[in-house]
Short mmCIF file of C-alpha atoms in Angstrom, two decimals:
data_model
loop_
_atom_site.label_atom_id
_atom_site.label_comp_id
_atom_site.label_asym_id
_atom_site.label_seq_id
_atom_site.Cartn_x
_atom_site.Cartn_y
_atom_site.Cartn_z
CA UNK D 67 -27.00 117.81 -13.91
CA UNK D 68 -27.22 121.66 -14.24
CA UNK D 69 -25.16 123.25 -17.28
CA UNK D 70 -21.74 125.17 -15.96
CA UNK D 71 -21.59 126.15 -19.52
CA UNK D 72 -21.82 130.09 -19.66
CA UNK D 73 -24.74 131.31 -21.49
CA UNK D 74 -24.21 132.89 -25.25
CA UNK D 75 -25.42 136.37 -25.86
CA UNK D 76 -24.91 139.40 -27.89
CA UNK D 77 -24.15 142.17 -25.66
CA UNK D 78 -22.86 145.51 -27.73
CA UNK D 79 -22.40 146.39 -31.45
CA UNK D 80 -19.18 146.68 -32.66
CA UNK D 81 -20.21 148.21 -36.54
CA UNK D 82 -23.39 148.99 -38.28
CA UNK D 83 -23.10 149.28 -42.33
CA UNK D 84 -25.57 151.87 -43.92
CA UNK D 85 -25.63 151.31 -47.14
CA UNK D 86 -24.99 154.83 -49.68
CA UNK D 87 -26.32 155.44 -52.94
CA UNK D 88 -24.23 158.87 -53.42
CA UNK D 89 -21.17 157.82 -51.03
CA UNK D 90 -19.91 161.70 -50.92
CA UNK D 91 -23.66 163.26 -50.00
CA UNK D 92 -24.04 160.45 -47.41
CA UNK D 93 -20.51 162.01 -45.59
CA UNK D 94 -21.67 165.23 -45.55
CA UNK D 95 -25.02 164.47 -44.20
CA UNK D 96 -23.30 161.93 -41.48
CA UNK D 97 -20.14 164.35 -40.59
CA UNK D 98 -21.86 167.89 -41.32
CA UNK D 99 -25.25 167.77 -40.08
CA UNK D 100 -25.09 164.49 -37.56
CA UNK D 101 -21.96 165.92 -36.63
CA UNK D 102 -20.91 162.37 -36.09
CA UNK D 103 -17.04 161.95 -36.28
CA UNK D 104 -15.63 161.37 -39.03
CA UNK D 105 -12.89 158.33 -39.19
CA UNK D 106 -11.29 157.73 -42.54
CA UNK D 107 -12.79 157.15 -45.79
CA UNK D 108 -11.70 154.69 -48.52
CA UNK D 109 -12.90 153.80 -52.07
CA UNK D 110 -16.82 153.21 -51.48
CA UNK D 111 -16.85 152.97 -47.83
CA UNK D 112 -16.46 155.86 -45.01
CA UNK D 113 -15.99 155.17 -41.35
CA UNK D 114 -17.59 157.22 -38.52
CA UNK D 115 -17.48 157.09 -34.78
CA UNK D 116 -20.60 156.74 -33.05
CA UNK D 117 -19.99 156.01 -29.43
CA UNK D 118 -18.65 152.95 -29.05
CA UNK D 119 -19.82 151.57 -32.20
CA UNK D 120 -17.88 152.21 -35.79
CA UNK D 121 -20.57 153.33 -38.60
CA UNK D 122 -19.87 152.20 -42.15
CA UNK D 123 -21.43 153.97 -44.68
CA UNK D 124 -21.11 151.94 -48.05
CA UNK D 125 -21.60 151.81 -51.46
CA UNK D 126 -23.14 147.75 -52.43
CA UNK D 127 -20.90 145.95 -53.80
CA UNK D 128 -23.99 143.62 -55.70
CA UNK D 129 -27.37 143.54 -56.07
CA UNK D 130 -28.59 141.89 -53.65
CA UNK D 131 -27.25 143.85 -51.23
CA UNK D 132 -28.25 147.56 -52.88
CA UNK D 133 -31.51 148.16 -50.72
CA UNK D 134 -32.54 150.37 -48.16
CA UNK D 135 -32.94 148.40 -44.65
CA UNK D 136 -30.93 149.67 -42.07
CA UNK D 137 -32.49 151.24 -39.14
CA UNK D 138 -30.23 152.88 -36.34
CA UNK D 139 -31.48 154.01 -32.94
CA UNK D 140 -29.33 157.01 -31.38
CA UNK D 141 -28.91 157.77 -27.74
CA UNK D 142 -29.11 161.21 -26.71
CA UNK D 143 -29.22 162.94 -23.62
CA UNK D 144 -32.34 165.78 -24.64
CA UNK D 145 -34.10 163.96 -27.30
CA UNK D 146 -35.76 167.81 -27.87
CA UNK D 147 -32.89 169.64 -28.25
CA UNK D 148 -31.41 166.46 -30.55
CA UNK D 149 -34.77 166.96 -32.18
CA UNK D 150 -34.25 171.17 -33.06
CA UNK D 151 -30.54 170.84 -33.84
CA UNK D 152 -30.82 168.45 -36.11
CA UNK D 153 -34.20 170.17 -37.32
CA UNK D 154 -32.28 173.36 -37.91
CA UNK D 155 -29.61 171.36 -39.91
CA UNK D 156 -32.09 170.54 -42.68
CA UNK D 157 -32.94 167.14 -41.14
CA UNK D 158 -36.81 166.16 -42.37
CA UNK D 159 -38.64 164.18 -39.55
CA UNK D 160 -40.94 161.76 -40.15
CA UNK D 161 -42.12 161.80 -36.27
CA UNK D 162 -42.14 164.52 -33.59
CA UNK D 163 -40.59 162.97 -30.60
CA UNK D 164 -43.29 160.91 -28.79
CA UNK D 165 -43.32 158.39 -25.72
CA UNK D 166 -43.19 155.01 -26.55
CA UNK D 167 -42.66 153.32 -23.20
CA UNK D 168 -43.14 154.17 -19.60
CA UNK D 169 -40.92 151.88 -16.70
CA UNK D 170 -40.51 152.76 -13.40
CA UNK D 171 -36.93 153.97 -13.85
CA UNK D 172 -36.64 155.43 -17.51
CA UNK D 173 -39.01 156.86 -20.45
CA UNK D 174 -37.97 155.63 -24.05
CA UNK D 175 -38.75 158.54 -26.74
CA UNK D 176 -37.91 158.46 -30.42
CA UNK D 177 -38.32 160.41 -33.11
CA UNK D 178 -37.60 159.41 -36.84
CA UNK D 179 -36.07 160.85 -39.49
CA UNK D 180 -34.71 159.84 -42.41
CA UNK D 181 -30.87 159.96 -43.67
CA UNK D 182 -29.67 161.56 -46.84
CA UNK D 183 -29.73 158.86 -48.31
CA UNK D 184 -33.55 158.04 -47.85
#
């Protein structure tokens, strides 16, 4: 007898937390040279709009939770023109833009760089 049960499956992120060390440097980095928009900020936590997804950049709240391990992958339209904005802005890359995949239909290029807050 064949399942009519629909299939579970994550589809589209609603937030991503970034965790802060210096909550007011990490703003200024996200708002000023992102140019990401800026939502509302409350004590240690500031909300950003990134497409359809809400950022939350955050100051631990324990231990356990006070390390570095977020990773966020961007869209853009020009990766090299994201890449010398945000290069003029003061933004240190740790890689140049570079191919990573090759489909019939589409070409996936990154290039990493780190936040302010390392």
């Amino acid at each position: 007898m064949a399942s009519t049960t629909p299939q579970f499956g994550l589809s589209s992120i609603g937030q991503i937390f970034v965790r802060a060390k210096d909550l007011d440097r990490a703003v200024r980095f996200y708002r000023d040279t992102l140019g990401m928009p800026f939502l509302f900020q409350v004590p240690r936590m500031a909300f950003f709009q990134c497409g359809a997804t809400m950022v939350m950049l955050g100051i631990a709240e324990t231990g356990e939770l006070d390390h570095a391990a977020s990773l966020i992958y961007y869209l853009v339209p020009d990766i090299a023109l994201a890449h010398t904005t945000l290069r003029g802005r003061g933004v240190e890359f740790i890689t140049e833009p570079h191919l990573v995949h090759r489909a019939p239909d589409y070409e996936l290029w990154l290039a990493d760089f780190r936040d302010s807050e390392g």
